[in-house]
PDB file of C-alpha atoms in Angstrom:
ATOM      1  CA  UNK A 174     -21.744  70.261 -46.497  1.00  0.00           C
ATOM      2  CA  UNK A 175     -22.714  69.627 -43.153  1.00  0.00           C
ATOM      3  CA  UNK A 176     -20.741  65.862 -41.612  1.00  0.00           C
ATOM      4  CA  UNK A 177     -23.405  65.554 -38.823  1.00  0.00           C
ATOM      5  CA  UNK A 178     -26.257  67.071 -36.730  1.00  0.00           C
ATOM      6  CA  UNK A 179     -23.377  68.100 -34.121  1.00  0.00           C
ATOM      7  CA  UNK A 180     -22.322  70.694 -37.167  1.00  0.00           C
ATOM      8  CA  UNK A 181     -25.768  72.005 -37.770  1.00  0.00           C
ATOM      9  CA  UNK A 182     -26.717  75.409 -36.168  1.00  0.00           C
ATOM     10  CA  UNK A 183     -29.107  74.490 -32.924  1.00  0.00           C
ATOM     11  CA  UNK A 184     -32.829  75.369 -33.219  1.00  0.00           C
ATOM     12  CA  UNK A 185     -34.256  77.057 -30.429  1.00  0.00           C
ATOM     13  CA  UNK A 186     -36.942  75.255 -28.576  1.00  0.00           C
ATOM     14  CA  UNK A 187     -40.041  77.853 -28.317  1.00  0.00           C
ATOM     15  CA  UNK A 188     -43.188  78.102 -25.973  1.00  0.00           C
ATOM     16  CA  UNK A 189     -46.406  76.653 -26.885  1.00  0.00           C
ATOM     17  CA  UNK A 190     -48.223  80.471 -27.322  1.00  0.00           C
ATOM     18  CA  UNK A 191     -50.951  81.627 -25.097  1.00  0.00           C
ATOM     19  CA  UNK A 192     -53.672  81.442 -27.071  1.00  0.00           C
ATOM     20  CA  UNK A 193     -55.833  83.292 -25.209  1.00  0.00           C
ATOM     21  CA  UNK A 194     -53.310  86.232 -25.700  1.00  0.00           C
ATOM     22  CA  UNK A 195     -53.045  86.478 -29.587  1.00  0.00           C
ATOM     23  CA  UNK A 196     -56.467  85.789 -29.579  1.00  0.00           C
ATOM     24  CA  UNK A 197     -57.312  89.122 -28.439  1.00  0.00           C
ATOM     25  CA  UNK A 198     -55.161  90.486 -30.896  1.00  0.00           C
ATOM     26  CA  UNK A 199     -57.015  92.466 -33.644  1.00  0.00           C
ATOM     27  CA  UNK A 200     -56.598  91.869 -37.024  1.00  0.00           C
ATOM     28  CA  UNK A 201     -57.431  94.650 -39.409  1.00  0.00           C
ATOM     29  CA  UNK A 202     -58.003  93.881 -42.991  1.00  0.00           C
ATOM     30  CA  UNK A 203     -55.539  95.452 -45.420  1.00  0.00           C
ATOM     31  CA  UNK A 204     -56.752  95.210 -48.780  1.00  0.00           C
ATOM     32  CA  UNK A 205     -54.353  93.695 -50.177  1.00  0.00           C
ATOM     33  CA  UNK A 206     -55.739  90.736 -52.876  1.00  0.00           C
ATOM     34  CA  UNK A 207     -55.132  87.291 -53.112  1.00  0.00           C
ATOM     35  CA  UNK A 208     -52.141  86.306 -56.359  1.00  0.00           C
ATOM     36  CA  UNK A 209     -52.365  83.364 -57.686  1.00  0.00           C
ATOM     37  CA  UNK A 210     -48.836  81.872 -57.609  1.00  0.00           C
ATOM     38  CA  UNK A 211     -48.960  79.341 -60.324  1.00  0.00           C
ATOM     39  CA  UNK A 212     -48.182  82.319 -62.492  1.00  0.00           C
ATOM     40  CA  UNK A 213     -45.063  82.773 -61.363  1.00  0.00           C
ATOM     41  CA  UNK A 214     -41.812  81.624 -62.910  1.00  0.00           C
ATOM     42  CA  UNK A 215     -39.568  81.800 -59.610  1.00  0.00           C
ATOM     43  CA  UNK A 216     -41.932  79.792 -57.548  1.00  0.00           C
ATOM     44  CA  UNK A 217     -42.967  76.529 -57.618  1.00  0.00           C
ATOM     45  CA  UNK A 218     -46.540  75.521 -56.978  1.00  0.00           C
ATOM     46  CA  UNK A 219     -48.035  72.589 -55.917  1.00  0.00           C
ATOM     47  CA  UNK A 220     -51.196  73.129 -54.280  1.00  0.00           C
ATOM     48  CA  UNK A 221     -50.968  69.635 -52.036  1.00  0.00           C
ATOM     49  CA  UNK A 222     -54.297  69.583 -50.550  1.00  0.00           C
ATOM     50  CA  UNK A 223     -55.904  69.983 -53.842  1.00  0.00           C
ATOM     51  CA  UNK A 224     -53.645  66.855 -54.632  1.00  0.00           C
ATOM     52  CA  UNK A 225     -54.344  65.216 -51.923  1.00  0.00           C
ATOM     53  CA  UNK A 226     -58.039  64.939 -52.853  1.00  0.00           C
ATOM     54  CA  UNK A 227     -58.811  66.914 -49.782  1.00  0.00           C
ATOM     55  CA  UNK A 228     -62.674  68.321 -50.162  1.00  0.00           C
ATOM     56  CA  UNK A 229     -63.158  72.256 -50.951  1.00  0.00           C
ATOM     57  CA  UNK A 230     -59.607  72.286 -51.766  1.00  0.00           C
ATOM     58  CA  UNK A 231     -58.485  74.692 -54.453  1.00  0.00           C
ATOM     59  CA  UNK A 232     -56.165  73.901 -57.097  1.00  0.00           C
ATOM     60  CA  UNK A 233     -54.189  76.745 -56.970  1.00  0.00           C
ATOM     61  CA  UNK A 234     -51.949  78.555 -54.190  1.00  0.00           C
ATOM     62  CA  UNK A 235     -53.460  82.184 -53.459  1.00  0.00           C
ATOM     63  CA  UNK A 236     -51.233  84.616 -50.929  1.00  0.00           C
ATOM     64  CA  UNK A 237     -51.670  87.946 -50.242  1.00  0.00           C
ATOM     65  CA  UNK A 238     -49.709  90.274 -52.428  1.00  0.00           C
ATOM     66  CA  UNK A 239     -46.763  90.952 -49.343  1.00  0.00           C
ATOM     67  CA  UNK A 240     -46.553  87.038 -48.480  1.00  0.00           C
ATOM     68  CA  UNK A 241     -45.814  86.851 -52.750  1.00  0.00           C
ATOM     69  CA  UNK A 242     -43.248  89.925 -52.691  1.00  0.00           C
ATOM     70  CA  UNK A 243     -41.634  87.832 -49.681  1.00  0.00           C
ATOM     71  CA  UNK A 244     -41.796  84.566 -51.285  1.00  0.00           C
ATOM     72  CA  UNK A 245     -39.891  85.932 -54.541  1.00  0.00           C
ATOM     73  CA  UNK A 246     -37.194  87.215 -52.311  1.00  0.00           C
ATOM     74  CA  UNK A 247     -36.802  83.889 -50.571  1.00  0.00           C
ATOM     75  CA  UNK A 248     -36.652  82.258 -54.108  1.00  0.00           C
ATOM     76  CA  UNK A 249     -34.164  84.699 -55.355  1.00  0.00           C
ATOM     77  CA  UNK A 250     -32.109  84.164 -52.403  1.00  0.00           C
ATOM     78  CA  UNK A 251     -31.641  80.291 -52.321  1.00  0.00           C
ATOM     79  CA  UNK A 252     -28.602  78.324 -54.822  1.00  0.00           C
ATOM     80  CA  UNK A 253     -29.111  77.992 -57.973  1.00  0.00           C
ATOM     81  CA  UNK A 254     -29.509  74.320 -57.601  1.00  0.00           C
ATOM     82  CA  UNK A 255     -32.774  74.654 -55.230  1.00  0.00           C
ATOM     83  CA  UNK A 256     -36.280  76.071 -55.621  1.00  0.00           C
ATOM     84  CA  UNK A 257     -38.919  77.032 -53.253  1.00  0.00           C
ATOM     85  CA  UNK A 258     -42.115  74.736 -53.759  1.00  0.00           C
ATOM     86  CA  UNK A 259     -45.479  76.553 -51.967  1.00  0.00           C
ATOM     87  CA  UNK A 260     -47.951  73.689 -50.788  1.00  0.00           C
ATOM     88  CA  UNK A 261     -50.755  75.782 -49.772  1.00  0.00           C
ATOM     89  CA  UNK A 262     -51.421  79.710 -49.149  1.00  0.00           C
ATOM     90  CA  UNK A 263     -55.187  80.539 -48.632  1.00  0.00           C
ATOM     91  CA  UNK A 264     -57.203  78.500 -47.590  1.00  0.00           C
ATOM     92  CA  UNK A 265     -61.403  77.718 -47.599  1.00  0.00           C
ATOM     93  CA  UNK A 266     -63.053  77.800 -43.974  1.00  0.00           C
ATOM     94  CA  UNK A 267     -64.463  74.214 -45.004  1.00  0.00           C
ATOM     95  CA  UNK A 268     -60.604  72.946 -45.767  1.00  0.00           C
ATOM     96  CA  UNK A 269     -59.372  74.230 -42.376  1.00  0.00           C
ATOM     97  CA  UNK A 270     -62.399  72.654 -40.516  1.00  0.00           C
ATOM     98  CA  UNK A 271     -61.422  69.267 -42.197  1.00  0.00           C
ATOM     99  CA  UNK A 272     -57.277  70.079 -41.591  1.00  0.00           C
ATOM    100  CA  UNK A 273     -58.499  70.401 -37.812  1.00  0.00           C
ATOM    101  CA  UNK A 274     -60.788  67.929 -37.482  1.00  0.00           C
ATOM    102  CA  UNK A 275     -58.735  65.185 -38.994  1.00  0.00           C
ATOM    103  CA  UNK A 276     -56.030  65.868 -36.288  1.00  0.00           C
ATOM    104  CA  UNK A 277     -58.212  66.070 -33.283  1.00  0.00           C
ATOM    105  CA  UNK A 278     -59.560  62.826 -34.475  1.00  0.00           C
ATOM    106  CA  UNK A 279     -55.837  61.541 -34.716  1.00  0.00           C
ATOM    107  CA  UNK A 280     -54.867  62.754 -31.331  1.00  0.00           C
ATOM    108  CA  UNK A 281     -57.897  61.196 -29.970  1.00  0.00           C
ATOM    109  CA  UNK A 282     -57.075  57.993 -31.117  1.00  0.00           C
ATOM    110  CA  UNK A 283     -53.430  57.866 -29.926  1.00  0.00           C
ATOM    111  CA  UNK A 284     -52.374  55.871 -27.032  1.00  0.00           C
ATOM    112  CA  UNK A 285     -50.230  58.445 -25.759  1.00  0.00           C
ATOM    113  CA  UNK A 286     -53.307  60.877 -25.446  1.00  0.00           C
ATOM    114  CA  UNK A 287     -55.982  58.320 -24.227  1.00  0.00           C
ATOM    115  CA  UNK A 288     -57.490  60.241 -20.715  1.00  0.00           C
ATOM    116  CA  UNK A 289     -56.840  63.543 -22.348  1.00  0.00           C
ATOM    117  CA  UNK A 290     -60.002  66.165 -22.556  1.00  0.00           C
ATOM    118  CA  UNK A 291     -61.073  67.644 -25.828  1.00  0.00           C
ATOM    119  CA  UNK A 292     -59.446  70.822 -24.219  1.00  0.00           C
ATOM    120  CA  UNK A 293     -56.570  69.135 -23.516  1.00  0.00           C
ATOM    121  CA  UNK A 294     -56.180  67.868 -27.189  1.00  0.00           C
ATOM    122  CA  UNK A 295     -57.479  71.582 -29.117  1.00  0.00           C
ATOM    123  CA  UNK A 296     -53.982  72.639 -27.369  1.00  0.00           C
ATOM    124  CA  UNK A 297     -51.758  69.942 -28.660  1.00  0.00           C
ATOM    125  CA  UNK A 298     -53.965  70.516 -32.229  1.00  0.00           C
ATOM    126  CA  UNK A 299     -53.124  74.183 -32.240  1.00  0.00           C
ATOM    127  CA  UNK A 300     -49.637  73.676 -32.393  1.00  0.00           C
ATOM    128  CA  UNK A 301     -49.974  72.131 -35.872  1.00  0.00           C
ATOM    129  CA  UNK A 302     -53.307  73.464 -36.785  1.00  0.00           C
ATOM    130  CA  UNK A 303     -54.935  76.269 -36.440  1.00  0.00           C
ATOM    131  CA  UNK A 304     -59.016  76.092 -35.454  1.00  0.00           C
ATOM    132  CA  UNK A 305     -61.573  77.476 -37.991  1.00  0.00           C
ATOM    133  CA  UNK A 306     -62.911  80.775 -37.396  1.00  0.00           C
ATOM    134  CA  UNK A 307     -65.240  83.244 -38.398  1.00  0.00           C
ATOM    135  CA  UNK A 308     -64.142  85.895 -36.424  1.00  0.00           C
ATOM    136  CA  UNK A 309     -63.342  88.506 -38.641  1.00  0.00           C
ATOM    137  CA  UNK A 310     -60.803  90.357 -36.048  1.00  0.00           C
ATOM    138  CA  UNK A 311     -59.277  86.595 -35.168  1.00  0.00           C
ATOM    139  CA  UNK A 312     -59.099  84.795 -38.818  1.00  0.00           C
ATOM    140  CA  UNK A 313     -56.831  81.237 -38.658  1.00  0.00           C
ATOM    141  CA  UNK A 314     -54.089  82.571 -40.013  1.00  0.00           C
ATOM    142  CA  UNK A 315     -54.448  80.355 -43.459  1.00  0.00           C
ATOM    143  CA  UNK A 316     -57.759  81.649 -43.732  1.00  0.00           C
ATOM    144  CA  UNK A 317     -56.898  85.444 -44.656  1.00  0.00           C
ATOM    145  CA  UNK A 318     -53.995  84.404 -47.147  1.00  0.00           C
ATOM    146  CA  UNK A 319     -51.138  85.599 -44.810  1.00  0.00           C
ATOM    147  CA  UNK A 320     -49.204  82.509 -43.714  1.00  0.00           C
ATOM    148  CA  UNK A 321     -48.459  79.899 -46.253  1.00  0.00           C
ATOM    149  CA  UNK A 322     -46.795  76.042 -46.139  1.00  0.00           C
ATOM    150  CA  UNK A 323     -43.531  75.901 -47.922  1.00  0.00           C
ATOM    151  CA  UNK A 324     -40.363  73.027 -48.604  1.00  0.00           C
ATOM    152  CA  UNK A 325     -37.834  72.619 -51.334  1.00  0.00           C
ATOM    153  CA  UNK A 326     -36.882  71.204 -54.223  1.00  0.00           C
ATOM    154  CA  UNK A 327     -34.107  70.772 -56.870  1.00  0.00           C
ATOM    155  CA  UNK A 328     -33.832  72.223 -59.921  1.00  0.00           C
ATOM    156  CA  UNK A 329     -35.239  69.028 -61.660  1.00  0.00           C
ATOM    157  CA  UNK A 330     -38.652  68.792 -58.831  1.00  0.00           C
ATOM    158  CA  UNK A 331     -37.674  66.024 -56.412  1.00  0.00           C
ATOM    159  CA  UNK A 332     -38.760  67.515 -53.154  1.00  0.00           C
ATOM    160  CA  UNK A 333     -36.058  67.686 -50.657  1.00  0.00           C
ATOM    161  CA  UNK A 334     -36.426  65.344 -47.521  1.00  0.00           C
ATOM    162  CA  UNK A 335     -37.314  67.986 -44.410  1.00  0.00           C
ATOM    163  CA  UNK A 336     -37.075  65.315 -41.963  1.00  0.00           C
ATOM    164  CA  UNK A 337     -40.824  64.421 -41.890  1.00  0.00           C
ATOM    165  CA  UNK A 338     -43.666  64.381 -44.341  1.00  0.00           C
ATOM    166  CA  UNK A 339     -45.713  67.204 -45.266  1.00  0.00           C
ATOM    167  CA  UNK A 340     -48.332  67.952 -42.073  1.00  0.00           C
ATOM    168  CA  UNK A 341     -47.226  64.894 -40.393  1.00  0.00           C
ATOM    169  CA  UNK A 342     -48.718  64.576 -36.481  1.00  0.00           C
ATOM    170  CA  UNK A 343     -45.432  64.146 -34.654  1.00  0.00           C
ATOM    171  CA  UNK A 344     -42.887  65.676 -32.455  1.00  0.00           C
ATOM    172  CA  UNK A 345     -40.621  65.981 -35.690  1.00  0.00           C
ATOM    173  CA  UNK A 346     -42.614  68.436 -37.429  1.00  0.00           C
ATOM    174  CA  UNK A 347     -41.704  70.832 -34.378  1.00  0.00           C
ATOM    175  CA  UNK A 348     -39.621  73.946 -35.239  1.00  0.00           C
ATOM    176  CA  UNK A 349     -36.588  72.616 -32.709  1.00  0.00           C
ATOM    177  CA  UNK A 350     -36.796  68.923 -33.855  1.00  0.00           C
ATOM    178  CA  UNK A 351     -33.432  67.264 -35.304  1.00  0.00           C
TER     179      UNK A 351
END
């Protein structure tokens, strides 16, 4: 067990992407079908939008078939005294225009962003949130079942604490927060 955040391995700090880059960046469609992964014994599901109340949300957590091969081998890999708990997979269009929405709205009425242009705030978004789209060769990445919200649990369900709450709007949620 780990004494202090001086033991734990260091997480790399990582550029805010060029959008503009993996924009152009086709995406082909590869046939693969949505699984629903409530019927799985391995993972747990808990589709927290839908539980959230959140509108168009689906009560169920759909990934593409690889993502669920993936998934299982993440599951099978952890102690036996933890389980992997998926949050959300695939997503509506309507559910990601309200995900991105909501934080733009946040961002705009934060202190620490007052002056900022709506530009200026879709960048800070994007690094939570992906923007809608119905560009076929540039999906949001929810939006084609591909990339999916995970966290942990213990054998008995109580969540594990990450460090910050499920899509919360801070500099905590980042990948090289501690």
């Amino acid at each position: 067990m780990l004494d202090s955040k001086v033991d734990a391995l260091a997480i790399p700090e990582i550029e805010i992407p060029v959008w503009e880059k993996l924009e152009k960046i086709a995406i082909h469609e590869c046939g693969e079908r949505l699984v629903p992964l409530s019927l799985s014994d391995e993972l747990v599901c808990y589709p927290a939008y839908y539980k959230m109340g959140v509108k168009y949300a689906v009560q169920e957590c759909f990934v593409r078939e690889s993502v669920f091969e993936k998934l299982l081998a993440v599951a099978r890999s952890l102690p036996d005294n933890f389980r992997l708990v998926v949050l959300d997979g695939w997503r509506p269009i309507h559910v990601q225009e309200y995900l991105y929405e909501m934080l733009i709205n946040q961002l705009k009425r934060a202190p620490i962003h007052s002056g900022k242009s709506l530009s200026e705030l879709s960048l800070i978004a994007r690094t939570l949130v992906s923007p809608p789209s119905t560009d076929a060769n540039c999906p949001s990445p929810h939006q084609t079942g591909g990339s999916v919200d995970v966290t942990l649990c213990d054998r008995d369900g109580r969540l594990l604490d990450m460090g910050t709450q499920f899509d919360e709007n801070s500099l905590r949620s980042w990948s090289c927060a501690l």
